[in-house]
Amino acid sequence: MAGPEIERLIQLMARLPGLGPRSARRAVLHLLKKKDALLLPLAASLREVGESIHACSTCGNLDTGNPCAICADPRRDETLLCVVEGVADLWALERSGMFRGRYHVLGGTLSALDGIGPGDLNVDSLIGRVAQGRIREVIIATNATVEGQTTAHYITDRLQSSGVTITRLAHGVPVGGELDYLDDGTLGAALKARRPL
Amino acid sequence: MAGPEIERLIQLMARLPGLGPRSARRAVLHLLKKKDALLLPLAASLREVGESIHACSTCGNLDTGNPCAICADPRRDETLLCVVEGVADLWALERSGMFRGRYHVLGGTLSALDGIGPGDLNVDSLIGRVAQGRIREVIIATNATVEGQTTAHYITDRLQSSGVTITRLAHGVPVGGELDYLDDGTLGAALKARRPL
């Protein structure tokens, strides 16, 4: 139906999360129609990002600079360190706009099933950063899944001797959430952590 | 949260149909993680297509060559011409694999409301192609909408004097469709066009 170059572009687009073969076709058609306004700028932007993207050697965040924009920002509190599983979690926390410290990206969670041990995660570099002595509090923000909690416990054990304050995100009712739709675990945690009004 | 280059890439991706701001962010994160396998090939593919894409000067199809792959294919029946509104319709017909003739892309439909007249569509070039005398049948495959049907009538009028056979796609029950969910117009058309079993 179209030249092999277009077919290849459709196949590449279809590998993006959220796009299937059909929507990739629609997206490519949209790009073809908006060549100067969208297709060429997107190509240039992709190449620019592709050529400059690196994992930050300090925190593991993916960014075009090294150190990344967050590690390089002098206005951010360097005594506060938030440990996350992946870059997606870092982005989610940044979107909230509520955290002004620095991050440490683990790059996954411990998982005996998938054969991922402490050596596969950025744990040693975390211990190293804490050992430098400037960090006052480590907030462990791994996911509230079995693997995330296991990883949180492991990191807590490793950091115990450093004397730093270790905290974790609060569990409870999501803002805007209805009790009727919440699972028992969340409701139990919200009850246990109840606060005076 | 990320460098301005990445933010710009997210904004561009969010302009694709089927992707919102949130899914664009997810797609970009996926691209960053698969730099060599997906991001750089996609950038190269976009640039390649962007630099070579043209509207075919014969039929109006978008392709990397001019004439397009369909107009240039000697195995396709040049006596059969299918008139469609846009490239998306051409692609849909090609996906069906049931049409082996050539196409003519109008580039839209007549619309008094949007101020689109015959001069804004590729109608004159259609009349010109038919006037060359090699085309035996024109299949008008505009959409079954008010604008599509108006356009079909207009083209039929313009081609009346050329002596070419003019047909349109059949209306009826979609294959796999259930009568209970069909609108009255389609059911009526299917009844009227009933065929002996």
Tab-separated table of C-alpha atoms in Angstrom:
chain	number	residue	atom	x	y	z
A	1	MET	CA	0.000	0.000	0.000
A	2	ALA	CA	2.864	2.364	0.733
A	3	GLY	CA	6.582	2.298	0.096
A	4	PRO	CA	8.802	0.091	2.281
A	5	GLU	CA	10.132	3.149	4.161
A	6	ILE	CA	6.610	4.015	5.356
A	7	GLU	CA	5.867	0.398	6.263
A	8	ARG	CA	9.037	0.318	8.355
A	9	LEU	CA	8.057	3.541	10.102
A	10	ILE	CA	4.640	2.043	10.931
A	11	GLN	CA	6.313	-1.066	12.363
A	12	LEU	CA	8.619	1.035	14.558
A	13	MET	CA	5.751	3.219	15.792
A	14	ALA	CA	3.702	0.106	16.620
A	15	ARG	CA	6.381	-0.898	19.146
A	16	LEU	CA	5.626	2.131	21.329
A	17	PRO	CA	3.507	1.391	24.408
A	18	GLY	CA	-0.078	2.498	23.863
A	19	LEU	CA	0.069	2.151	20.085
A	20	GLY	CA	-1.000	-1.003	18.257
A	21	PRO	CA	-0.605	-1.743	14.534
A	22	ARG	CA	-3.808	0.108	13.701
A	23	SER	CA	-3.153	3.244	15.742
A	24	ALA	CA	0.483	3.283	14.585
A	25	ARG	CA	-0.828	3.423	11.001
A	26	ARG	CA	-3.111	6.300	11.948
A	27	ALA	CA	-0.269	8.121	13.718
A	28	VAL	CA	2.037	7.734	10.708
A	29	LEU	CA	-0.662	9.026	8.363
A	30	HIS	CA	-1.051	12.036	10.656
A	31	LEU	CA	2.727	12.563	10.527
A	32	LEU	CA	2.779	12.332	6.723
A	33	LYS	CA	0.059	14.955	6.468
A	34	LYS	CA	1.871	17.305	8.871
A	35	LYS	CA	5.356	16.864	7.491
A	36	ASP	CA	6.779	20.286	8.302
A	37	ALA	CA	4.801	20.926	11.480
A	38	LEU	CA	5.294	17.547	13.149
A	39	LEU	CA	7.194	14.838	11.257
A	40	LEU	CA	10.463	16.679	10.674
A	41	PRO	CA	10.533	18.356	14.141
A	42	LEU	CA	9.848	14.958	15.736
A	43	ALA	CA	12.666	13.349	13.738
A	44	ALA	CA	15.081	16.104	14.763
A	45	SER	CA	13.964	15.980	18.412
A	46	LEU	CA	14.357	12.193	18.552
A	47	ARG	CA	17.838	12.370	17.084
A	48	GLU	CA	18.868	15.171	19.435
A	49	VAL	CA	17.618	13.292	22.492
A	50	GLY	CA	19.000	9.990	21.221
A	51	GLU	CA	22.465	11.423	20.803
A	52	SER	CA	22.609	13.145	24.176
A	53	ILE	CA	20.691	10.832	26.535
A	54	HIS	CA	22.703	9.228	29.331
A	55	ALA	CA	22.095	7.643	32.699
A	56	CYS	CA	23.214	10.175	35.307
A	57	SER	CA	26.381	8.797	36.918
A	58	THR	CA	25.258	10.106	40.306
A	59	CYS	CA	21.611	9.097	40.610
A	60	GLY	CA	20.836	6.874	37.588
A	61	ASN	CA	18.185	9.236	36.142
A	62	LEU	CA	17.974	9.371	32.341
A	63	ASP	CA	18.672	12.863	31.023
A	64	THR	CA	20.489	14.721	28.273
A	65	GLY	CA	23.119	16.056	30.671
A	66	ASN	CA	25.470	14.284	33.077
A	67	PRO	CA	24.962	15.010	35.968
A	68	CYS	CA	21.227	15.194	35.253
A	69	ALA	CA	19.172	18.395	35.646
A	70	ILE	CA	18.083	17.367	39.152
A	71	CYS	CA	21.559	16.496	40.468
A	72	ALA	CA	22.935	19.687	38.893
A	73	ASP	CA	20.249	21.959	40.397
A	74	PRO	CA	21.815	23.790	43.382
A	75	ARG	CA	18.383	24.837	44.679
A	76	ARG	CA	17.450	21.239	45.476
A	77	ASP	CA	17.979	19.950	48.992
A	78	GLU	CA	20.980	17.646	48.894
A	79	THR	CA	20.365	16.394	52.437
A	80	LEU	CA	17.141	14.658	51.320
A	81	LEU	CA	17.402	11.577	49.108
A	82	CYS	CA	14.431	9.754	47.593
A	83	VAL	CA	15.086	6.174	46.440
A	84	VAL	CA	12.871	5.010	43.542
A	85	GLU	CA	12.703	1.844	41.457
A	86	GLY	CA	12.778	3.474	38.037
A	87	VAL	CA	12.829	6.692	36.060
A	88	ALA	CA	9.023	6.489	35.620
A	89	ASP	CA	8.631	6.750	39.416
A	90	LEU	CA	11.018	9.711	39.515
A	91	TRP	CA	8.962	11.451	36.811
A	92	ALA	CA	5.736	10.725	38.725
A	93	LEU	CA	7.147	12.278	41.917
A	94	GLU	CA	8.429	15.277	39.960
A	95	ARG	CA	4.988	15.752	38.405
A	96	SER	CA	3.531	16.039	41.908
A	97	GLY	CA	5.888	18.980	42.497
A	98	MET	CA	5.996	18.101	46.207
A	99	PHE	CA	9.578	16.894	46.542
A	100	ARG	CA	12.558	19.252	46.415
A	101	GLY	CA	15.379	16.860	47.305
A	102	ARG	CA	17.506	14.588	45.153
A	103	TYR	CA	16.824	11.091	43.825
A	104	HIS	CA	18.497	7.716	43.542
A	105	VAL	CA	17.209	5.355	40.839
A	106	LEU	CA	17.656	1.657	41.721
A	107	GLY	CA	16.923	0.393	38.219
A	108	GLY	CA	14.524	-2.334	39.369
A	109	THR	CA	13.646	-4.407	42.420
A	110	LEU	CA	15.086	-7.495	44.045
A	111	SER	CA	13.385	-10.546	42.592
A	112	ALA	CA	14.444	-14.101	43.320
A	113	LEU	CA	12.059	-15.312	40.606
A	114	ASP	CA	13.689	-13.203	37.892
A	115	GLY	CA	17.168	-13.757	39.322
A	116	ILE	CA	17.717	-10.082	40.172
A	117	GLY	CA	20.012	-9.696	43.178
A	118	PRO	CA	21.492	-6.664	44.948
A	119	GLY	CA	24.403	-6.632	42.470
A	120	ASP	CA	21.993	-5.901	39.588
A	121	LEU	CA	20.634	-2.757	41.270
A	122	ASN	CA	22.286	0.585	42.042
A	123	VAL	CA	22.479	-0.223	45.755
A	124	ASP	CA	26.246	0.066	46.257
A	125	SER	CA	26.250	3.557	44.745
A	126	LEU	CA	23.410	4.469	47.136
A	127	ILE	CA	25.444	3.278	50.145
A	128	GLY	CA	28.384	5.251	48.756
A	129	ARG	CA	26.352	8.456	48.440
A	130	VAL	CA	25.023	8.104	51.988
A	131	ALA	CA	28.544	7.382	53.298
A	132	GLN	CA	29.716	10.790	52.050
A	133	GLY	CA	27.827	12.160	55.071
A	134	ARG	CA	25.817	15.026	53.597
A	135	ILE	CA	22.523	13.119	53.346
A	136	ARG	CA	20.296	13.515	56.406
A	137	GLU	CA	17.232	11.490	55.399
A	138	VAL	CA	16.629	8.675	52.908
A	139	ILE	CA	12.993	8.328	51.763
A	140	ILE	CA	12.430	4.867	50.334
A	141	ALA	CA	9.752	5.242	47.654
A	142	THR	CA	9.755	1.771	46.103
A	143	ASN	CA	6.358	0.497	44.921
A	144	ALA	CA	3.938	-0.987	47.447
A	145	THR	CA	4.337	-4.418	45.832
A	146	VAL	CA	5.948	-7.519	47.338
A	147	GLU	CA	9.176	-6.914	45.350
A	148	GLY	CA	9.191	-3.212	46.173
A	149	GLN	CA	8.755	-3.868	49.900
A	150	THR	CA	11.423	-6.587	49.878
A	151	THR	CA	13.820	-4.157	48.235
A	152	ALA	CA	12.894	-1.476	50.787
A	153	HIS	CA	13.690	-3.846	53.676
A	154	TYR	CA	17.002	-4.823	52.128
A	155	ILE	CA	18.048	-1.182	51.668
A	156	THR	CA	16.949	-0.355	55.220
A	157	ASP	CA	19.183	-3.174	56.523
A	158	ARG	CA	22.139	-1.969	54.484
A	159	LEU	CA	21.724	1.645	55.648
A	160	GLN	CA	21.074	0.830	59.348
A	161	SER	CA	24.705	1.339	60.390
A	162	SER	CA	25.043	4.686	58.589
A	163	GLY	CA	22.983	6.541	61.207
A	164	VAL	CA	20.880	8.305	58.559
A	165	THR	CA	17.091	8.715	59.065
A	166	ILE	CA	15.194	6.211	56.913
A	167	THR	CA	11.526	6.834	56.045
A	168	ARG	CA	8.990	5.427	53.587
A	169	LEU	CA	5.954	6.879	51.815
A	170	ALA	CA	2.696	6.775	53.807
A	171	HIS	CA	0.066	4.149	52.959
A	172	GLY	CA	-3.567	5.208	53.004
A	173	VAL	CA	-6.694	6.176	51.087
A	174	PRO	CA	-5.782	7.810	47.736
A	175	VAL	CA	-7.006	11.413	47.479
A	176	GLY	CA	-10.372	11.293	45.702
A	177	GLY	CA	-10.683	7.549	46.368
A	178	GLU	CA	-13.866	5.887	47.632
A	179	LEU	CA	-13.649	3.476	50.551
A	180	ASP	CA	-16.048	1.057	48.864
A	181	TYR	CA	-13.578	0.413	46.054
A	182	LEU	CA	-10.435	0.105	48.193
A	183	ASP	CA	-8.765	-3.202	48.960
A	184	ASP	CA	-8.581	-4.477	52.551
A	185	GLY	CA	-4.824	-3.964	52.823
A	186	THR	CA	-5.040	-0.253	52.002
A	187	LEU	CA	-8.033	0.257	54.292
A	188	GLY	CA	-6.219	-1.532	57.130
A	189	ALA	CA	-3.107	0.584	56.613
A	190	ALA	CA	-5.189	3.779	56.506
A	191	LEU	CA	-6.935	2.815	59.767
A	192	LYS	CA	-3.684	1.946	61.528
A	193	ALA	CA	-2.100	5.244	60.463
A	194	ARG	CA	-5.157	7.352	61.362
A	195	ARG	CA	-4.445	10.930	62.460
A	196	PRO	CA	-6.298	13.408	64.729
A	197	LEU	CA	-8.556	15.832	62.800
B	1	MET	CA	11.831	16.783	35.809
B	2	ALA	CA	13.834	16.134	32.653
B	3	GLY	CA	15.903	18.303	30.356
B	4	PRO	CA	14.136	20.677	27.929
B	5	GLU	CA	14.991	18.395	24.969
B	6	ILE	CA	13.063	15.517	26.549
B	7	GLU	CA	10.144	17.777	27.471
B	8	ARG	CA	9.977	18.958	23.871
B	9	LEU	CA	9.994	15.360	22.623
B	10	ILE	CA	7.106	14.531	24.965
B	11	GLN	CA	5.141	17.524	23.682
B	12	LEU	CA	5.677	16.471	20.068
B	13	MET	CA	4.697	12.874	20.785
B	14	ALA	CA	1.547	14.044	22.575
B	15	ARG	CA	0.348	15.602	19.322
B	16	LEU	CA	0.049	12.177	17.676
B	17	PRO	CA	-3.507	10.833	17.454
B	18	GLY	CA	-4.093	8.173	20.098
B	19	LEU	CA	-1.476	9.555	22.485
B	20	GLY	CA	-2.299	12.011	25.264
B	21	PRO	CA	0.186	13.813	27.532
B	22	ARG	CA	0.361	10.836	29.878
B	23	SER	CA	0.833	8.114	27.265
B	24	ALA	CA	3.295	10.330	25.367
B	25	ARG	CA	5.386	10.470	28.545
B	26	ARG	CA	5.236	6.689	28.821
B	27	ALA	CA	6.172	6.292	25.153
B	28	VAL	CA	9.149	8.648	25.505
B	29	LEU	CA	10.362	6.795	28.605
B	30	HIS	CA	10.137	3.560	26.626
B	31	LEU	CA	12.152	5.191	23.830
B	32	LEU	CA	14.821	6.424	26.263
B	33	LYS	CA	15.209	2.944	27.704
B	34	LYS	CA	15.511	1.371	24.244
B	35	LYS	CA	17.809	3.934	22.703
B	36	ASP	CA	19.647	1.713	20.244
B	37	ALA	CA	16.814	-0.702	19.496
B	38	LEU	CA	14.037	1.817	18.971
B	39	LEU	CA	14.805	5.519	19.513
B	40	LEU	CA	17.628	5.930	17.013
B	41	PRO	CA	16.040	3.684	14.316
B	42	LEU	CA	12.776	5.613	14.705
B	43	ALA	CA	14.594	8.947	14.366
B	44	ALA	CA	16.371	7.741	11.219
B	45	SER	CA	13.177	6.281	9.745
B	46	LEU	CA	11.236	9.493	10.389
B	47	ARG	CA	13.925	11.593	8.744
B	48	GLU	CA	14.149	9.255	5.758
B	49	VAL	CA	10.386	9.297	5.223
B	50	GLY	CA	10.165	13.026	5.919
B	51	GLU	CA	12.755	13.838	3.313
B	52	SER	CA	11.258	11.667	0.590
B	53	ILE	CA	7.494	11.892	1.103
B	54	HIS	CA	5.481	13.549	-1.658
B	55	ALA	CA	1.917	13.637	-2.891
B	56	CYS	CA	1.831	11.540	-6.089
B	57	SER	CA	1.293	13.967	-8.979
B	58	THR	CA	-0.996	11.439	-10.681
B	59	CYS	CA	-3.325	10.196	-7.947
B	60	GLY	CA	-2.613	12.320	-4.853
B	61	ASN	CA	-1.470	9.364	-2.706
B	62	LEU	CA	1.319	10.106	-0.196
B	63	ASP	CA	4.409	8.013	-0.854
B	64	THR	CA	8.174	8.190	-0.948
B	65	GLY	CA	8.271	7.960	-4.744
B	66	ASN	CA	6.585	10.026	-7.457
B	67	PRO	CA	4.632	8.435	-9.116
B	68	CYS	CA	3.633	6.444	-6.027
B	69	ALA	CA	4.129	2.672	-5.708
B	70	ILE	CA	0.550	2.020	-6.845
B	71	CYS	CA	0.641	4.274	-9.934
B	72	ALA	CA	4.054	2.865	-10.855
B	73	ASP	CA	2.982	-0.780	-10.530
B	74	PRO	CA	2.441	-2.158	-14.082
B	75	ARG	CA	0.543	-5.187	-12.726
B	76	ARG	CA	-2.338	-3.010	-11.514
B	77	ASP	CA	-5.365	-2.587	-13.759
B	78	GLU	CA	-5.211	0.915	-15.184
B	79	THR	CA	-8.724	0.712	-16.620
B	80	LEU	CA	-10.213	0.629	-13.097
B	81	LEU	CA	-10.096	3.801	-11.005
B	82	CYS	CA	-11.223	4.043	-7.375
B	83	VAL	CA	-11.971	7.551	-6.104
B	84	VAL	CA	-11.419	8.004	-2.344
B	85	GLU	CA	-11.608	10.978	0.010
B	86	GLY	CA	-8.212	10.585	1.627
B	87	VAL	CA	-5.063	8.515	1.924
B	88	ALA	CA	-6.496	6.746	4.999
B	89	ASP	CA	-9.311	5.351	2.805
B	90	LEU	CA	-6.802	4.250	0.180
B	91	TRP	CA	-4.798	2.438	2.865
B	92	ALA	CA	-7.979	0.771	4.186
B	93	LEU	CA	-8.890	-0.511	0.709
B	94	GLU	CA	-5.329	-1.727	0.167
B	95	ARG	CA	-5.431	-3.575	3.484
B	96	SER	CA	-8.467	-5.495	2.231
B	97	GLY	CA	-6.353	-6.707	-0.683
B	98	MET	CA	-9.487	-6.897	-2.848
B	99	PHE	CA	-8.822	-4.063	-5.289
B	100	ARG	CA	-6.197	-4.314	-7.997
B	101	GLY	CA	-6.882	-1.099	-9.915
B	102	ARG	CA	-5.567	2.430	-9.452
B	103	TYR	CA	-6.720	5.210	-7.110
B	104	HIS	CA	-7.551	8.888	-7.163
B	105	VAL	CA	-7.359	10.770	-3.860
B	106	LEU	CA	-9.745	13.745	-3.659
B	107	GLY	CA	-8.165	15.247	-0.557
B	108	GLY	CA	-11.474	15.826	1.228
B	109	THR	CA	-15.172	16.269	0.533
B	110	LEU	CA	-17.361	19.112	-0.638
B	111	SER	CA	-18.616	21.018	2.387
B	112	ALA	CA	-20.583	24.242	2.183
B	113	LEU	CA	-20.236	24.606	5.971
B	114	ASP	CA	-16.435	24.502	5.890
B	115	GLY	CA	-16.283	26.468	2.632
B	116	ILE	CA	-14.739	23.596	0.657
B	117	GLY	CA	-15.738	23.779	-2.996
B	118	PRO	CA	-14.796	21.692	-6.054
B	119	GLY	CA	-11.731	23.881	-6.592
B	120	ASP	CA	-10.266	22.706	-3.261
B	121	LEU	CA	-10.435	19.027	-4.234
B	122	ASN	CA	-8.538	17.044	-6.883
B	123	VAL	CA	-11.610	16.867	-9.134
B	124	ASP	CA	-10.194	18.544	-12.260
B	125	SER	CA	-7.242	16.134	-12.298
B	126	LEU	CA	-9.756	13.251	-12.032
B	127	ILE	CA	-11.699	14.555	-15.044
B	128	GLY	CA	-8.376	14.916	-16.854
B	129	ARG	CA	-7.347	11.328	-16.107
B	130	VAL	CA	-10.707	9.981	-17.292
B	131	ALA	CA	-10.516	12.148	-20.451
B	132	GLN	CA	-7.313	10.365	-21.489
B	133	GLY	CA	-9.627	7.483	-22.447
B	134	ARG	CA	-7.913	4.473	-20.885
B	135	ILE	CA	-10.160	4.277	-17.809
B	136	ARG	CA	-13.175	1.991	-18.248
B	137	GLU	CA	-14.807	2.215	-14.831
B	138	VAL	CA	-14.737	4.763	-12.002
B	139	ILE	CA	-15.649	3.349	-8.568
B	140	ILE	CA	-16.652	6.174	-6.257
B	141	ALA	CA	-15.646	5.106	-2.740
B	142	THR	CA	-16.324	8.279	-0.765
B	143	ASN	CA	-17.605	7.743	2.771
B	144	ALA	CA	-21.291	7.001	3.341
B	145	THR	CA	-21.717	10.372	5.080
B	146	VAL	CA	-23.741	13.358	3.851
B	147	GLU	CA	-20.570	15.122	2.620
B	148	GLY	CA	-19.237	11.949	1.021
B	149	GLN	CA	-22.486	11.314	-0.811
B	150	THR	CA	-22.760	14.944	-1.961
B	151	THR	CA	-19.243	14.694	-3.350
B	152	ALA	CA	-20.103	11.397	-5.055
B	153	HIS	CA	-23.111	13.014	-6.751
B	154	TYR	CA	-21.049	15.979	-7.883
B	155	ILE	CA	-18.357	13.741	-9.397
B	156	THR	CA	-20.997	11.582	-11.094
B	157	ASP	CA	-22.453	14.711	-12.716
B	158	ARG	CA	-19.050	15.885	-13.902
B	159	LEU	CA	-18.201	12.462	-15.387
B	160	GLN	CA	-21.598	11.845	-16.996
B	161	SER	CA	-20.535	13.130	-20.417
B	162	SER	CA	-17.305	11.087	-20.497
B	163	GLY	CA	-19.153	7.821	-21.198
B	164	VAL	CA	-17.202	5.927	-18.515
B	165	THR	CA	-19.012	3.422	-16.241
B	166	ILE	CA	-19.575	4.932	-12.784
B	167	THR	CA	-20.197	2.678	-9.777
B	168	ARG	CA	-20.228	3.043	-6.004
B	169	LEU	CA	-19.493	0.687	-3.117
B	170	ALA	CA	-22.435	-1.494	-2.014
B	171	HIS	CA	-24.318	-0.606	1.162
B	172	GLY	CA	-25.384	-3.437	3.445
B	173	VAL	CA	-24.832	-5.401	6.632
B	174	PRO	CA	-21.127	-5.378	7.609
B	175	VAL	CA	-19.594	-8.860	7.612
B	176	GLY	CA	-19.798	-10.128	11.200
B	177	GLY	CA	-22.383	-7.471	12.087
B	178	GLU	CA	-25.545	-8.189	14.058
B	179	LEU	CA	-28.869	-6.889	12.747
B	180	ASP	CA	-29.948	-5.855	16.241
B	181	TYR	CA	-27.157	-3.265	16.430
B	182	LEU	CA	-27.520	-1.843	12.915
B	183	ASP	CA	-29.106	1.505	12.169
B	184	ASP	CA	-32.329	1.692	10.140
B	185	GLY	CA	-30.626	3.260	7.108
B	186	THR	CA	-28.165	0.398	6.706
B	187	LEU	CA	-30.871	-2.232	7.279
B	188	GLY	CA	-33.118	-0.554	4.704
B	189	ALA	CA	-30.278	-0.401	2.170
B	190	ALA	CA	-29.404	-4.047	2.802
B	191	LEU	CA	-33.045	-5.064	2.294
B	192	LYS	CA	-33.399	-3.067	-0.898
B	193	ALA	CA	-30.187	-4.547	-2.325
B	194	ARG	CA	-31.042	-8.145	-1.303
B	195	ARG	CA	-29.682	-10.873	-3.552
B	196	PRO	CA	-30.848	-14.428	-4.374
B	197	LEU	CA	-29.176	-17.126	-2.279
